[in-house]
Tab-separated table of C-alpha atoms in Angstrom:
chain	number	residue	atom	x	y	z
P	708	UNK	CA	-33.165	-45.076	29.845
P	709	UNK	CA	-33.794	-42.053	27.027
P	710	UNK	CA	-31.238	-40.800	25.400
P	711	UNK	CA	-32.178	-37.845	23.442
P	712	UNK	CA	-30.116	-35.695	21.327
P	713	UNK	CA	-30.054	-32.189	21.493
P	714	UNK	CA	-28.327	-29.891	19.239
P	715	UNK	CA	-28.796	-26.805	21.711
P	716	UNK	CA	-26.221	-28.935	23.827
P	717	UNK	CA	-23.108	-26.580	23.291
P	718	UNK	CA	-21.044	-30.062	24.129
P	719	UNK	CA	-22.798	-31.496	21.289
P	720	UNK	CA	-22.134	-28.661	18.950
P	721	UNK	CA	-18.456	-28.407	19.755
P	722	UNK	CA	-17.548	-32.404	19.208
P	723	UNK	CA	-19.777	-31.387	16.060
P	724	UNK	CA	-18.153	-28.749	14.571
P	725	UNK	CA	-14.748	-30.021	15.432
P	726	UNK	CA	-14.595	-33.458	14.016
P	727	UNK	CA	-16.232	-32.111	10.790
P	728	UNK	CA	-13.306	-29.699	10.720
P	729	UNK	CA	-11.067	-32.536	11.355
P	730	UNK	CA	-12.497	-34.728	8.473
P	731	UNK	CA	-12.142	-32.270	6.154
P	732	UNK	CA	-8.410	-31.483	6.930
P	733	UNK	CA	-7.630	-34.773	6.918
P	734	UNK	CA	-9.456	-34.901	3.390
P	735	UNK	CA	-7.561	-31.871	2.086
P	736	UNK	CA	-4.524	-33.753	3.430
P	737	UNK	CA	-4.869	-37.008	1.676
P	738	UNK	CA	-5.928	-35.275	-1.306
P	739	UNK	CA	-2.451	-33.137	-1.201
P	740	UNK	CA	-0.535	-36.302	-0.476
P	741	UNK	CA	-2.379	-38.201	-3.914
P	742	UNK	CA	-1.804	-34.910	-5.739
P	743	UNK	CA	1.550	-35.199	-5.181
P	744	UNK	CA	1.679	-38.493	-6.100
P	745	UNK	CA	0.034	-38.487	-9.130
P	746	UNK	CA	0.257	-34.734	-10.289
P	747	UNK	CA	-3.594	-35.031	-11.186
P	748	UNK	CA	-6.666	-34.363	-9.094
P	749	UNK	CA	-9.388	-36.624	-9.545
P	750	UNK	CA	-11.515	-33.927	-10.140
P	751	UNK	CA	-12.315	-32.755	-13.920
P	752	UNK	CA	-10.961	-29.946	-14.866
P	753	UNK	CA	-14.147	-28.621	-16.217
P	754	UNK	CA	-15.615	-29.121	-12.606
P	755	UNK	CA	-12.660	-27.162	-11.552
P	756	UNK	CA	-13.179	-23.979	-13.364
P	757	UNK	CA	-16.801	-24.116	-12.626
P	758	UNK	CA	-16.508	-23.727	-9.273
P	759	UNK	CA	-13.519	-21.438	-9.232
P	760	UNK	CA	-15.877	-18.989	-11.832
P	761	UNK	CA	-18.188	-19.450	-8.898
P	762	UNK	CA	-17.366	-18.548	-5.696
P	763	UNK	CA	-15.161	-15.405	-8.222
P	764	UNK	CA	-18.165	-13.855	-8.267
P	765	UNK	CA	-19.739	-14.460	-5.148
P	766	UNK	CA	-16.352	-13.632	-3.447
P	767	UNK	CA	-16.279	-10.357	-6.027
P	768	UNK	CA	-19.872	-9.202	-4.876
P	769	UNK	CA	-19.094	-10.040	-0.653
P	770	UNK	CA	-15.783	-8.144	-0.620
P	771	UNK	CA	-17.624	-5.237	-2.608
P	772	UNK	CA	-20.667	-4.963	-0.550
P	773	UNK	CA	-18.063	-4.720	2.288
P	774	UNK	CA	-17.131	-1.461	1.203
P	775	UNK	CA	-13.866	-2.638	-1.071
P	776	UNK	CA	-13.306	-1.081	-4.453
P	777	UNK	CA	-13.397	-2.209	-7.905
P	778	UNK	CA	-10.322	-4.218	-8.511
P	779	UNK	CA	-9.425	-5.009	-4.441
P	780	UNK	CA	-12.911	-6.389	-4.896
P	781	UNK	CA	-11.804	-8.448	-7.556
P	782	UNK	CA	-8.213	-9.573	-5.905
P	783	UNK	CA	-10.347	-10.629	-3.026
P	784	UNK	CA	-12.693	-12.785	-5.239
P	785	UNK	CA	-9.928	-14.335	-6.765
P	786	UNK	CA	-8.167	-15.265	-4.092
P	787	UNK	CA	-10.731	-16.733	-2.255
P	788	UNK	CA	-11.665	-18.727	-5.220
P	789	UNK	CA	-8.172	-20.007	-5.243
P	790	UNK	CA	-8.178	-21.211	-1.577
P	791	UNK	CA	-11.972	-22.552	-2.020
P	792	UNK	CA	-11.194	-23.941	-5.185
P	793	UNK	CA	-8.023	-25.277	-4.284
P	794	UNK	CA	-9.175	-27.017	-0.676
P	795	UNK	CA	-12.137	-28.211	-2.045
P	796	UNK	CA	-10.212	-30.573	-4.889
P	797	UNK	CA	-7.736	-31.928	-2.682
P	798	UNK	CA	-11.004	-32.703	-0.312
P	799	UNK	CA	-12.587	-34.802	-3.485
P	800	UNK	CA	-9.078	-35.943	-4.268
P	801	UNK	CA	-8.544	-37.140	-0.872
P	802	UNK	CA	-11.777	-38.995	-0.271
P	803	UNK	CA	-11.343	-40.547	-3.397
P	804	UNK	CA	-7.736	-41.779	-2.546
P	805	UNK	CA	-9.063	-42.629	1.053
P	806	UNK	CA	-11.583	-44.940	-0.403
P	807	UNK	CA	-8.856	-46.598	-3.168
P	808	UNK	CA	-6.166	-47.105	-1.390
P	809	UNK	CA	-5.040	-44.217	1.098
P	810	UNK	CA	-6.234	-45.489	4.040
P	811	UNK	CA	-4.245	-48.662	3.543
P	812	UNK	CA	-0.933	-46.870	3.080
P	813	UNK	CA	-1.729	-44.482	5.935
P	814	UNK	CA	-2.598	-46.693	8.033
P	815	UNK	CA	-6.090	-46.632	10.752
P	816	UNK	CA	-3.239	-45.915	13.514
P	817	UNK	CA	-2.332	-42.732	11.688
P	818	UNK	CA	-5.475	-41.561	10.380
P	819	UNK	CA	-7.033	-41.702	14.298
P	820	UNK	CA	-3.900	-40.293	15.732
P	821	UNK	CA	-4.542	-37.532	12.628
P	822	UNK	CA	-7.941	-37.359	13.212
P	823	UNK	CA	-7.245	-36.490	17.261
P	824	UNK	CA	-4.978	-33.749	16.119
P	825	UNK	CA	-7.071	-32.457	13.701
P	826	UNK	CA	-9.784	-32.072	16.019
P	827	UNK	CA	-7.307	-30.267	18.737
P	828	UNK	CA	-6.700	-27.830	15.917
P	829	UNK	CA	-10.169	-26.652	14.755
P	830	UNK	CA	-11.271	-26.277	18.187
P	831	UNK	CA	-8.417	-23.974	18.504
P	832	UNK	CA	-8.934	-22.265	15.422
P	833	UNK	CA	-12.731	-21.950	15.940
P	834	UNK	CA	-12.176	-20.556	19.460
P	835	UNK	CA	-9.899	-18.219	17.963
P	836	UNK	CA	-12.334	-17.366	15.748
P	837	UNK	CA	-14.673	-16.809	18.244
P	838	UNK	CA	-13.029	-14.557	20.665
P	839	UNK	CA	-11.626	-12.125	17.616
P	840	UNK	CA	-14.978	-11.799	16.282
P	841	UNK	CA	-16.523	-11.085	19.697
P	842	UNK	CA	-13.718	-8.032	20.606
P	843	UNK	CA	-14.212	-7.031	16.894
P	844	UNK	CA	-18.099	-6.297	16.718
């Protein structure tokens, strides 16, 4: 019997897509639950700013190539630094609690049943997605 993979298969791309989504949540989960534990991410701060002072000015330079002006271009970068910043250290924080202890405390019950939800919820979101950028353009 050959089994082949193939990418093109939109079955494929959808389990894909969706448990990727679902990892990361359940990252950015874990790491929320540890930073609330501990009050510090395991990321340094250094890192931190970095990539905040980052995707600032690529966020600054997409929201003014998209027609925004000087200073909602710059609210725009900031805020989605803050959300990229922010989701992307709890996702370090929360693999590196995973792989201490989090899984342990969570349980493997719990992190499937979260991992089944999860991936419920980004196929909804990415279908959403979908359909409101298809009536939009």
């Amino acid at each position: 019997m050959n089994m082949e993979f193939n990418a093109d298969n939109p079955f494929v791309q959808a389990i894909a897509v969706s448990t990727t989504l679902a990892i990361f949540m359940i990252g950015v989960a874990m790491g929320i639950m540890n930073l609330a534990e501990t009050g510090s991410p395991s990321v340094p701060f250094p890192i931190i700013l970095l990539m905040f002072a980052v995707i600032f000015i690529a966020g600054s330079v997409y929201f003014e190539d998209r027609g925004a002006d000087y200073l909602g271009s710059l609210i725009g970068g900031a805020i989605a630094s803050f959300v990229a910043t922010f989701s992307a250290t709890a996702f370090f924080t929360g693999i590196r609690y995973a792989m201490a202890e989090g899984i342990s405390t969570v349980g493997w019950g719990h992190l499937i049943s979260a991992l089944a939800i999860c991936m419920v919820v980004s196929m909804l979101i990415i279908r959403t997605l979908q359909h409101k950028l298809q009536s939009a353009y």
